[in-house]
Amino acid sequence: MRTSRRSVISAIAAGLVAGTLAMPISASALTLGFAQVGAESEWRTANTGSIKEAAKAAGISLKFSDAQQKQENQIKAIRSFIAQKVDVIAFAPVVTTGWDTVLAEAKRAKIPVILTDRSIETKDPSLYVTMIGSDFTEEGRKAAKWMLENVKGQGDVNIVELQGTVGSAPAIERKKGFEEVIKSEPRFKITRSQTGDFTRAKGKEVMEAFLKTDKNIQVLYAHNDDMAIGAIQAIEAAGMKPGKDITIISIDAVKGAFEAMMAGKLNVSVECNPLLGPQLMNIVKDVKAGKQLPKRINTEEGVFPMETAAKEFPNRKY
Ligand code: AHR
């Protein structure tokens, strides 16, 4: 028996109306455009993995773009998501400023925008619905509080700082939180501070440069674990013992940091949770369902000193 194209289409339509065809209509109808920062760190790799897995599990179709740490690439990706008429746009902004024009374009196209991981500076908060991520200022405070409690003695403590990407929210806020806590303790001073762009290679390079000109360093504060791990290589190459000759404090608490702590080379890592995927997918659905959301949703995080590393390591998911 020959079946005409029209009768097949009518049968499908009838099945859909009657609800007899098993198609996940509402879920597969949602498309999310996600503009990621890049692949600069172990943290970022875990964050990307979490978003991809969670989108699949939620039945949300994901258009994913990697900006290679460049704002212009993220802007291009957002414009392309607008042109493709995705349902929702989410992105982790490389830097805090310079988003208003492209976000106004998304608003005109009636596409809601969710910020993940990093915040932005804008005069018009209506340009995004909500922001989910860590409290970076608090992470900086936690790092400094650990240092004040654990670096003993009476003399001056010279701290070198490896900052994250210039102009990014985590670099600005982790610096701010750390400085806020140490200002009441004048013996703790940041003597050198430079960006390592959140990568191992740059962390190593900058630490090598610090060590060439300065032998009087007691503490390294790195804005992420990857830069700390790079710096550990530079410290060892200079004939010193990381974790002993220089106390090393960093942020993220990725597996690589736990390995360094178990080897006695990193003293503490403050947690920054990258597993934002499941929460993001729920928010995407809530936004499309027209639910009211808080403007800021913070993730909860801990602090892991070296002594706890071996016990915690088997529980780590990133
Ligand atoms: O925005 C989060 C930061 O970005 C992580 O701490 C760092 O590792 C990453 O590259």
Short mmCIF file of C-alpha atoms and ligand atoms in Angstrom, two decimals:
data_model
loop_
_atom_site.label_atom_id
_atom_site.label_comp_id
_atom_site.label_asym_id
_atom_site.label_seq_id
_atom_site.Cartn_x
_atom_site.Cartn_y
_atom_site.Cartn_z
CA MET A 1 0.00 0.00 0.00
CA ARG A 2 1.34 3.41 -0.95
CA THR A 3 1.22 6.07 1.74
CA SER A 4 1.19 9.71 0.65
CA ARG A 5 3.46 12.30 2.32
CA ARG A 6 0.41 14.30 3.36
CA SER A 7 -1.18 11.32 5.16
CA VAL A 8 2.07 10.64 7.10
CA ILE A 9 2.20 14.28 8.22
CA SER A 10 -1.49 14.20 9.24
CA ALA A 11 -0.94 10.98 11.20
CA ILE A 12 2.00 12.53 13.09
CA ALA A 13 0.02 15.68 13.81
CA ALA A 14 -2.95 13.65 15.06
CA GLY A 15 -0.66 11.56 17.26
CA LEU A 16 0.91 14.67 18.74
CA VAL A 17 -2.48 16.24 19.48
CA ALA A 18 -3.76 13.04 21.04
CA GLY A 19 -0.48 12.69 22.98
CA THR A 20 0.00 9.14 21.68
CA LEU A 21 3.47 9.71 20.19
CA ALA A 22 6.25 9.56 22.78
CA MET A 23 8.18 12.75 21.95
CA PRO A 24 9.71 14.93 24.70
CA ILE A 25 8.08 18.00 23.15
CA SER A 26 8.71 20.62 25.83
CA ALA A 27 12.32 19.56 26.58
CA SER A 28 13.59 19.08 23.05
CA ALA A 29 11.94 22.33 22.03
CA LEU A 30 14.35 24.30 24.25
CA THR A 31 17.63 25.49 22.78
CA LEU A 32 20.36 27.03 24.93
CA GLY A 33 23.28 28.98 23.45
CA PHE A 34 26.26 28.87 25.81
CA ALA A 35 29.37 31.05 25.28
CA GLN A 36 32.20 29.64 27.38
CA VAL A 37 35.34 31.56 28.41
CA GLY A 38 37.79 29.00 27.01
CA ALA A 39 39.72 25.96 28.21
CA GLU A 40 42.33 27.76 30.29
CA SER A 41 42.22 25.64 33.45
CA GLU A 42 41.27 22.32 35.02
CA TRP A 43 38.35 24.21 36.60
CA ARG A 44 37.08 25.35 33.19
CA THR A 45 37.29 21.83 31.74
CA ALA A 46 35.14 20.55 34.62
CA ASN A 47 32.70 23.44 34.15
CA THR A 48 32.30 22.71 30.42
CA GLY A 49 31.83 18.98 31.10
CA SER A 50 29.16 19.73 33.70
CA ILE A 51 27.22 22.01 31.32
CA LYS A 52 27.34 19.55 28.40
CA GLU A 53 26.30 16.56 30.55
CA ALA A 54 23.51 18.46 32.30
CA ALA A 55 22.07 19.77 29.01
CA LYS A 56 21.93 16.22 27.65
CA ALA A 57 20.33 14.89 30.82
CA ALA A 58 17.73 17.69 30.78
CA GLY A 59 16.91 17.18 27.09
CA ILE A 60 17.98 20.73 26.28
CA SER A 61 19.63 21.23 22.91
CA LEU A 62 22.96 22.99 23.52
CA LYS A 63 24.82 25.25 21.11
CA PHE A 64 28.27 25.56 22.66
CA SER A 65 31.01 28.03 21.78
CA ASP A 66 34.57 28.34 23.20
CA ALA A 67 35.85 31.95 23.16
CA GLN A 68 39.51 31.12 23.81
CA GLN A 69 39.62 33.78 26.54
CA LYS A 70 38.71 36.57 24.09
CA GLN A 71 35.77 38.90 24.67
CA GLU A 72 35.34 39.59 20.94
CA ASN A 73 34.79 35.86 20.34
CA GLN A 74 32.13 35.73 23.05
CA ILE A 75 30.35 38.74 21.56
CA LYS A 76 30.39 37.05 18.13
CA ALA A 77 28.99 33.84 19.65
CA ILE A 78 26.18 35.73 21.40
CA ARG A 79 25.28 37.51 18.13
CA SER A 80 25.21 34.19 16.34
CA PHE A 81 22.90 32.71 19.03
CA ILE A 82 20.58 35.70 18.54
CA ALA A 83 20.57 35.13 14.75
CA GLN A 84 19.78 31.45 15.31
CA LYS A 85 16.86 32.46 17.58
CA VAL A 86 17.85 30.23 20.52
CA ASP A 87 15.43 30.22 23.47
CA VAL A 88 17.94 31.23 26.13
CA ILE A 89 21.53 32.51 26.09
CA ALA A 90 23.97 31.79 28.94
CA PHE A 91 27.59 32.84 29.16
CA ALA A 92 30.53 33.10 31.54
CA PRO A 93 31.87 36.59 30.76
CA VAL A 94 35.65 36.70 30.23
CA VAL A 95 35.81 40.24 31.64
CA THR A 96 33.36 42.39 33.60
CA THR A 97 32.84 45.35 31.23
CA GLY A 98 31.77 45.94 27.62
CA TRP A 99 28.62 43.82 27.39
CA ASP A 100 25.79 46.35 27.24
CA THR A 101 25.51 46.64 23.45
CA VAL A 102 25.30 42.94 22.68
CA LEU A 103 23.04 42.24 25.66
CA ALA A 104 20.68 45.01 24.50
CA GLU A 105 20.53 43.20 21.14
CA ALA A 106 19.52 39.99 22.94
CA LYS A 107 16.90 41.93 24.90
CA ARG A 108 15.43 43.43 21.71
CA ALA A 109 15.24 39.90 20.27
CA LYS A 110 13.41 38.87 23.50
CA ILE A 111 16.02 36.22 24.35
CA PRO A 112 16.64 35.96 28.11
CA VAL A 113 20.30 35.94 29.22
CA ILE A 114 21.73 34.08 32.22
CA LEU A 115 25.22 34.81 33.54
CA THR A 116 27.19 31.86 34.90
CA ASP A 117 30.40 31.81 36.95
CA ARG A 118 31.49 35.45 36.37
CA SER A 119 29.56 38.67 36.89
CA ILE A 120 29.48 41.84 34.75
CA GLU A 121 29.36 45.58 35.40
CA THR A 122 26.35 47.24 33.81
CA LYS A 123 24.17 50.28 34.40
CA ASP A 124 21.17 48.25 33.22
CA PRO A 125 20.65 45.07 35.29
CA SER A 126 17.56 44.26 33.21
CA LEU A 127 19.98 43.05 30.50
CA TYR A 128 20.28 39.70 32.29
CA VAL A 129 17.84 37.62 34.31
CA THR A 130 20.11 36.12 36.94
CA MET A 131 23.70 35.20 37.72
CA ILE A 132 24.79 31.86 39.20
CA GLY A 133 28.28 31.35 40.52
CA SER A 134 30.73 31.70 43.36
CA ASP A 135 31.33 34.60 45.70
CA PHE A 136 34.90 35.38 44.58
CA THR A 137 35.42 38.13 47.18
CA GLU A 138 34.61 35.62 49.91
CA GLU A 139 37.08 33.15 48.36
CA GLY A 140 39.80 35.83 48.61
CA ARG A 141 38.86 36.47 52.25
CA LYS A 142 38.98 32.74 53.04
CA ALA A 143 42.46 32.47 51.49
CA ALA A 144 43.74 35.41 53.57
CA LYS A 145 42.11 34.20 56.80
CA TRP A 146 43.79 30.80 56.39
CA MET A 147 47.12 32.59 55.93
CA LEU A 148 46.72 34.80 59.03
CA GLU A 149 45.87 31.74 61.12
CA ASN A 150 48.60 29.47 59.76
CA VAL A 151 51.65 31.55 58.83
CA LYS A 152 53.20 32.01 62.29
CA GLY A 153 56.04 34.21 63.56
CA GLN A 154 56.60 37.90 64.23
CA GLY A 155 58.56 39.12 61.18
CA ASP A 156 57.40 40.54 57.89
CA VAL A 157 55.66 38.15 55.51
CA ASN A 158 56.28 39.00 51.86
CA ILE A 159 53.52 37.74 49.60
CA VAL A 160 53.70 37.43 45.83
CA GLU A 161 50.39 37.31 44.01
CA LEU A 162 49.54 35.61 40.71
CA GLN A 163 46.40 37.32 39.49
CA GLY A 164 43.83 35.82 37.13
CA THR A 165 42.87 37.29 33.75
CA VAL A 166 43.06 41.10 33.81
CA GLY A 167 39.60 42.65 34.13
CA SER A 168 37.87 39.36 34.99
CA ALA A 169 35.53 39.17 37.98
CA PRO A 170 37.51 36.44 39.78
CA ALA A 171 40.79 38.38 39.45
CA ILE A 172 39.25 41.64 40.68
CA GLU A 173 37.25 40.12 43.52
CA ARG A 174 39.79 37.55 44.79
CA LYS A 175 42.33 40.37 45.07
CA LYS A 176 39.83 42.61 46.84
CA GLY A 177 38.74 39.99 49.41
CA PHE A 178 42.35 39.01 50.21
CA GLU A 179 43.54 42.63 50.63
CA GLU A 180 40.52 43.48 52.78
CA VAL A 181 41.53 40.83 55.34
CA ILE A 182 45.30 41.49 55.42
CA LYS A 183 45.05 45.25 55.82
CA SER A 184 44.57 44.88 59.59
CA GLU A 185 47.89 42.92 59.84
CA PRO A 186 50.72 45.19 58.62
CA ARG A 187 53.38 42.46 58.74
CA PHE A 188 51.65 40.76 55.77
CA LYS A 189 52.50 42.65 52.55
CA ILE A 190 51.92 41.93 48.88
CA THR A 191 55.35 42.74 47.44
CA ARG A 192 54.76 41.63 43.85
CA SER A 193 51.60 41.09 41.86
CA GLN A 194 51.18 40.16 38.22
CA THR A 195 48.70 38.35 36.02
CA GLY A 196 49.26 34.71 35.07
CA ASP A 197 46.00 34.65 33.05
CA PHE A 198 44.71 31.60 34.99
CA THR A 199 47.04 29.21 33.09
CA ARG A 200 49.82 26.86 34.25
CA ALA A 201 52.25 28.09 31.60
CA LYS A 202 51.89 31.76 32.57
CA GLY A 203 51.90 30.95 36.30
CA LYS A 204 55.24 29.23 35.82
CA GLU A 205 56.66 32.01 33.66
CA VAL A 206 55.69 34.81 36.07
CA MET A 207 56.92 32.91 39.15
CA GLU A 208 60.27 32.30 37.41
CA ALA A 209 60.55 36.05 36.82
CA PHE A 210 59.66 36.81 40.47
CA LEU A 211 62.29 34.36 41.74
CA LYS A 212 65.02 35.75 39.51
CA THR A 213 64.87 39.13 41.20
CA ASP A 214 63.56 38.27 44.65
CA LYS A 215 64.80 35.70 47.14
CA ASN A 216 62.73 37.07 49.99
CA ILE A 217 59.31 35.49 49.34
CA GLN A 218 57.42 33.75 52.14
CA VAL A 219 53.97 33.25 50.57
CA LEU A 220 52.53 32.77 47.10
CA TYR A 221 48.84 33.64 46.68
CA ALA A 222 47.60 32.33 43.30
CA HIS A 223 44.10 33.19 42.09
CA ASN A 224 43.73 29.61 40.80
CA ASP A 225 45.25 26.15 41.19
CA ASP A 226 46.63 25.96 37.65
CA MET A 227 48.83 29.03 38.16
CA ALA A 228 49.94 27.63 41.55
CA ILE A 229 50.87 24.31 39.93
CA GLY A 230 52.90 26.15 37.26
CA ALA A 231 54.57 28.22 40.00
CA ILE A 232 55.43 25.05 41.95
CA GLN A 233 57.48 23.90 38.93
CA ALA A 234 59.30 27.26 38.87
CA ILE A 235 60.03 27.08 42.63
CA GLU A 236 61.44 23.56 42.32
CA ALA A 237 63.53 24.57 39.31
CA ALA A 238 64.99 27.38 41.46
CA GLY A 239 66.11 24.77 44.00
CA MET A 240 63.47 25.50 46.66
CA LYS A 241 60.78 23.39 48.29
CA PRO A 242 57.25 24.54 47.45
CA GLY A 243 54.91 24.22 50.43
CA LYS A 244 57.86 24.54 52.85
CA ASP A 245 60.25 27.31 51.77
CA ILE A 246 57.30 29.18 50.29
CA THR A 247 53.76 28.70 51.62
CA ILE A 248 51.37 28.28 48.69
CA ILE A 249 47.73 29.31 48.81
CA SER A 250 45.41 28.95 45.83
CA ILE A 251 41.78 28.76 44.76
CA ASP A 252 39.57 26.17 42.97
CA ALA A 253 40.34 22.87 44.79
CA VAL A 254 40.60 20.84 41.58
CA LYS A 255 42.09 17.32 41.61
CA GLY A 256 45.50 18.63 40.49
CA ALA A 257 45.61 20.78 43.63
CA PHE A 258 44.75 17.79 45.83
CA GLU A 259 47.60 15.83 44.24
CA ALA A 260 49.99 18.73 44.93
CA MET A 261 48.74 18.95 48.52
CA MET A 262 49.19 15.20 49.04
CA ALA A 263 52.76 15.60 47.77
CA GLY A 264 53.27 18.37 50.37
CA LYS A 265 53.80 21.07 47.72
CA LEU A 266 50.63 23.16 48.08
CA ASN A 267 49.41 24.29 51.50
CA VAL A 268 45.75 25.08 50.96
CA SER A 269 43.15 25.43 48.23
CA VAL A 270 39.91 27.35 48.67
CA GLU A 271 37.04 25.68 46.84
CA CYS A 272 35.35 27.20 43.79
CA ASN A 273 32.72 24.81 42.46
CA PRO A 274 32.60 24.44 38.63
CA LEU A 275 29.73 21.93 38.55
CA LEU A 276 27.11 24.51 37.63
CA GLY A 277 25.45 22.53 34.81
CA PRO A 278 22.45 20.95 36.60
CA GLN A 279 21.58 24.23 38.34
CA LEU A 280 21.88 26.13 35.04
CA MET A 281 19.51 23.75 33.22
CA ASN A 282 16.90 24.13 35.99
CA ILE A 283 17.21 27.90 35.71
CA VAL A 284 16.83 27.75 31.90
CA LYS A 285 13.55 25.85 32.37
CA ASP A 286 12.39 28.24 35.12
CA VAL A 287 13.15 31.27 32.96
CA LYS A 288 11.16 29.85 30.06
CA ALA A 289 8.32 28.98 32.46
CA GLY A 290 8.25 32.66 33.50
CA LYS A 291 9.26 32.02 37.13
CA GLN A 292 10.67 34.86 39.22
CA LEU A 293 14.34 34.27 40.08
CA PRO A 294 16.71 36.00 42.48
CA LYS A 295 19.22 38.27 40.71
CA ARG A 296 22.16 36.36 42.21
CA ILE A 297 22.44 32.67 43.15
CA ASN A 298 25.64 31.76 45.04
CA THR A 299 27.26 28.31 45.16
CA GLU A 300 28.42 26.91 48.51
CA GLU A 301 32.11 26.14 48.97
CA GLY A 302 34.71 24.95 51.48
CA VAL A 303 38.44 25.32 52.30
CA PHE A 304 40.85 22.34 52.02
CA PRO A 305 44.17 22.54 53.86
CA MET A 306 46.98 20.08 52.97
CA GLU A 307 46.26 17.87 56.02
CA THR A 308 42.74 17.06 54.76
CA ALA A 309 43.77 16.30 51.15
CA ALA A 310 44.30 12.51 51.31
CA LYS A 311 40.97 11.94 53.08
CA GLU A 312 39.01 14.26 50.75
CA PHE A 313 40.63 13.21 47.46
CA PRO A 314 38.42 10.14 46.79
CA ASN A 315 35.30 12.34 47.16
CA ARG A 316 36.40 14.97 44.64
CA LYS A 317 34.37 15.11 41.42
CA TYR A 318 36.61 17.55 39.52
O1 AHR B 1 35.89 32.08 36.81
C1 AHR B 1 36.39 31.00 37.53
C2 AHR B 1 37.87 30.92 37.34
O2 AHR B 1 38.18 30.79 35.98
C3 AHR B 1 38.55 29.73 38.00
O3 AHR B 1 38.89 29.92 39.31
C4 AHR B 1 39.76 29.63 37.15
O4 AHR B 1 40.48 28.43 37.33
C5 AHR B 1 39.12 29.76 35.83
O5 AHR B 1 39.92 29.79 34.78
#
